[in-house]
GROMACS .gro file of C-alpha atoms in nm:
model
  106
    1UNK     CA    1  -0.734   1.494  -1.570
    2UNK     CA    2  -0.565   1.213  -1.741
    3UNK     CA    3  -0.415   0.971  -1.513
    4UNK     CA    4  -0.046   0.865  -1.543
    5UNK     CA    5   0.030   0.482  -1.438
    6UNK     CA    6   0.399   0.491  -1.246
    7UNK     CA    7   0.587   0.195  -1.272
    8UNK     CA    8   0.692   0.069  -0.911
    9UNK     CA    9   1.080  -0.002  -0.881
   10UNK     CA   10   1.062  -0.163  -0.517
   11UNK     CA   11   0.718  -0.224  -0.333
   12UNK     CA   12   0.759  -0.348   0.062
   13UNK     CA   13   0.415  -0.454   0.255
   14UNK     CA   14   0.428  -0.627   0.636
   15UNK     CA   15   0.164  -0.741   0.752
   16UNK     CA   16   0.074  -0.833   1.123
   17UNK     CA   17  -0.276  -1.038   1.220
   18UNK     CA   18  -0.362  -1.049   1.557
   19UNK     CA   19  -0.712  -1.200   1.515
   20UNK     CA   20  -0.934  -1.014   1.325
   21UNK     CA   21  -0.720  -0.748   1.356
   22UNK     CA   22  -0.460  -0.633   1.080
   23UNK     CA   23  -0.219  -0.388   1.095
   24UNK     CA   24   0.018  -0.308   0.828
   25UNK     CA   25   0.305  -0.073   0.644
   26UNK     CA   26   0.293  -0.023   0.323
   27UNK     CA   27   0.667   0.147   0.170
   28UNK     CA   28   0.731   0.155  -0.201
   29UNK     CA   29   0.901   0.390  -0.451
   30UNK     CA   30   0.810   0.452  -0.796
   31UNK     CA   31   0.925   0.603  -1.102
   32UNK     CA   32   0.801   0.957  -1.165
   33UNK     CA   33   1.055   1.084  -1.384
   34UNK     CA   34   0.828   1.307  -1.543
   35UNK     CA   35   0.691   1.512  -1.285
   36UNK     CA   36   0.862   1.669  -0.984
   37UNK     CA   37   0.627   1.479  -0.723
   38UNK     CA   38   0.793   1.232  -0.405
   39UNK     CA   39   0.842   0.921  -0.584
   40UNK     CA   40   0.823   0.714  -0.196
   41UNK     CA   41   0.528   0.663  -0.065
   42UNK     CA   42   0.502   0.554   0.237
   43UNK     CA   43   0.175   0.494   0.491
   44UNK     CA   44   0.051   0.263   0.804
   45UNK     CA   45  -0.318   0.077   0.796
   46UNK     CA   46  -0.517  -0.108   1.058
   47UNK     CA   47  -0.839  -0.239   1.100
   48UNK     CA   48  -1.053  -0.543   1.115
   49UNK     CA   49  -1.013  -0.771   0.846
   50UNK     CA   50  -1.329  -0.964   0.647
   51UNK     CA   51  -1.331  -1.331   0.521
   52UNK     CA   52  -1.105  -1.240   0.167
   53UNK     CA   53  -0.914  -0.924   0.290
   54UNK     CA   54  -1.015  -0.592   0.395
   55UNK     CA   55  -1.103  -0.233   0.362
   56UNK     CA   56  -0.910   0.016   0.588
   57UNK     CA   57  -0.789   0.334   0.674
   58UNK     CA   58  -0.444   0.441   0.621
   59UNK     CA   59  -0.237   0.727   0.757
   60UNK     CA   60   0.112   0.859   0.614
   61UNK     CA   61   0.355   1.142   0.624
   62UNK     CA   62   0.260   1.488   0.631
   63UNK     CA   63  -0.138   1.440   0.700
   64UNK     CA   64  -0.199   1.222   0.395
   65UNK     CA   65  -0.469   0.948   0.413
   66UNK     CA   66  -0.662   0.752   0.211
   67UNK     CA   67  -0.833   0.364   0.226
   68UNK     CA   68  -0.620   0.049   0.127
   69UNK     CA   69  -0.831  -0.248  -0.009
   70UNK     CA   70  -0.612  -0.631   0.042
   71UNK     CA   71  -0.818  -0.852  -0.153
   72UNK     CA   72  -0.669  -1.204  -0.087
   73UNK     CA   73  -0.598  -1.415  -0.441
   74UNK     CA   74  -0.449  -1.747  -0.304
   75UNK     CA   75  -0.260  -1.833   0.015
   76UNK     CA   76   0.052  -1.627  -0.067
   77UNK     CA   77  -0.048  -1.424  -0.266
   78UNK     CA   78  -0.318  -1.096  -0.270
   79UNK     CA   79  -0.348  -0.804  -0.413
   80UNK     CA   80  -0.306  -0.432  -0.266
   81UNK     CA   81  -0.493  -0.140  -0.417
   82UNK     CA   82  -0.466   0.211  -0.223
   83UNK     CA   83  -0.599   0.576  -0.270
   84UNK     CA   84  -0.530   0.912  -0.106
   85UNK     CA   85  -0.831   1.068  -0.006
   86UNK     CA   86  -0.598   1.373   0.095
   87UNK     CA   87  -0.267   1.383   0.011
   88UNK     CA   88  -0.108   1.613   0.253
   89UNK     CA   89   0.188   1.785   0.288
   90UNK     CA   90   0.438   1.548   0.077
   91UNK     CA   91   0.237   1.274  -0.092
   92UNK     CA   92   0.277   1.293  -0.499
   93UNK     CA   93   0.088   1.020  -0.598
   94UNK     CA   94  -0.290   0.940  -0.568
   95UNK     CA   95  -0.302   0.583  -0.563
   96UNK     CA   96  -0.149   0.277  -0.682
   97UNK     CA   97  -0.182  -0.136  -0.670
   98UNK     CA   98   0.001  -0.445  -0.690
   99UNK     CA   99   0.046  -0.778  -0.607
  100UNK     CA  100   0.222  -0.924  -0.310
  101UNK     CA  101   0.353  -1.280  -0.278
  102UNK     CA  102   0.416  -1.354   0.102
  103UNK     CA  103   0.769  -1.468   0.177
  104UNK     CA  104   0.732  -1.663   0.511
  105UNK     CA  105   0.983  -1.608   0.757
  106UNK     CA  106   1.278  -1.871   0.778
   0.00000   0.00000   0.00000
């Protein structure tokens, strides 16, 4: 199957560390004008996190999961690459990446 990269119009990632321990919400919306698939996707992740980011689980609507990898690139700045492993119920999209500056709170 050929695979179709969607443009993301707003991408939204917070991210909590309590130790080693992340947890995380990922919300973002993409364009799909081409295909009548949800264009929000929307999921939560937590897990232990390694030296340069981390491998975890995720869980969203509808029974969808997948892994999320946060690979750190400088000290505001990594990037986020996810997959669906199952897509449930009203996931349209597969997977998806980008990167995420950190905007410290004021």
């Amino acid at each position: 199957a050929e695979r179709a990269d969607y443009p993301a119009e707003f991408v939204e990632t917070v991210i909590a560390e309590q130790g080693a321990e992340l947890r995380g919400r990922y919300r973002a919306r993409f364009d799909v004008a081409d295909r009548p698939i949800s264009a929000e996707v929307v999921f939560r992740f937590e897990g232990k996190a390694g030296e340069n980011g981390a491998s975890l689980p995720w869980t969203g609507a509808g029974g969808a999961e997948g892994e999320v990898k946060l690979m750190l690139l400088s000290a505001d700045s990594m990037k986020l690459e996810w997959v669906a492993t199952s897509l449930g119920t009203q996931f349209g999209l597969g997977s998806g990446s980008a990167v995420l500056t950190r905007r410290r709170e004021k």
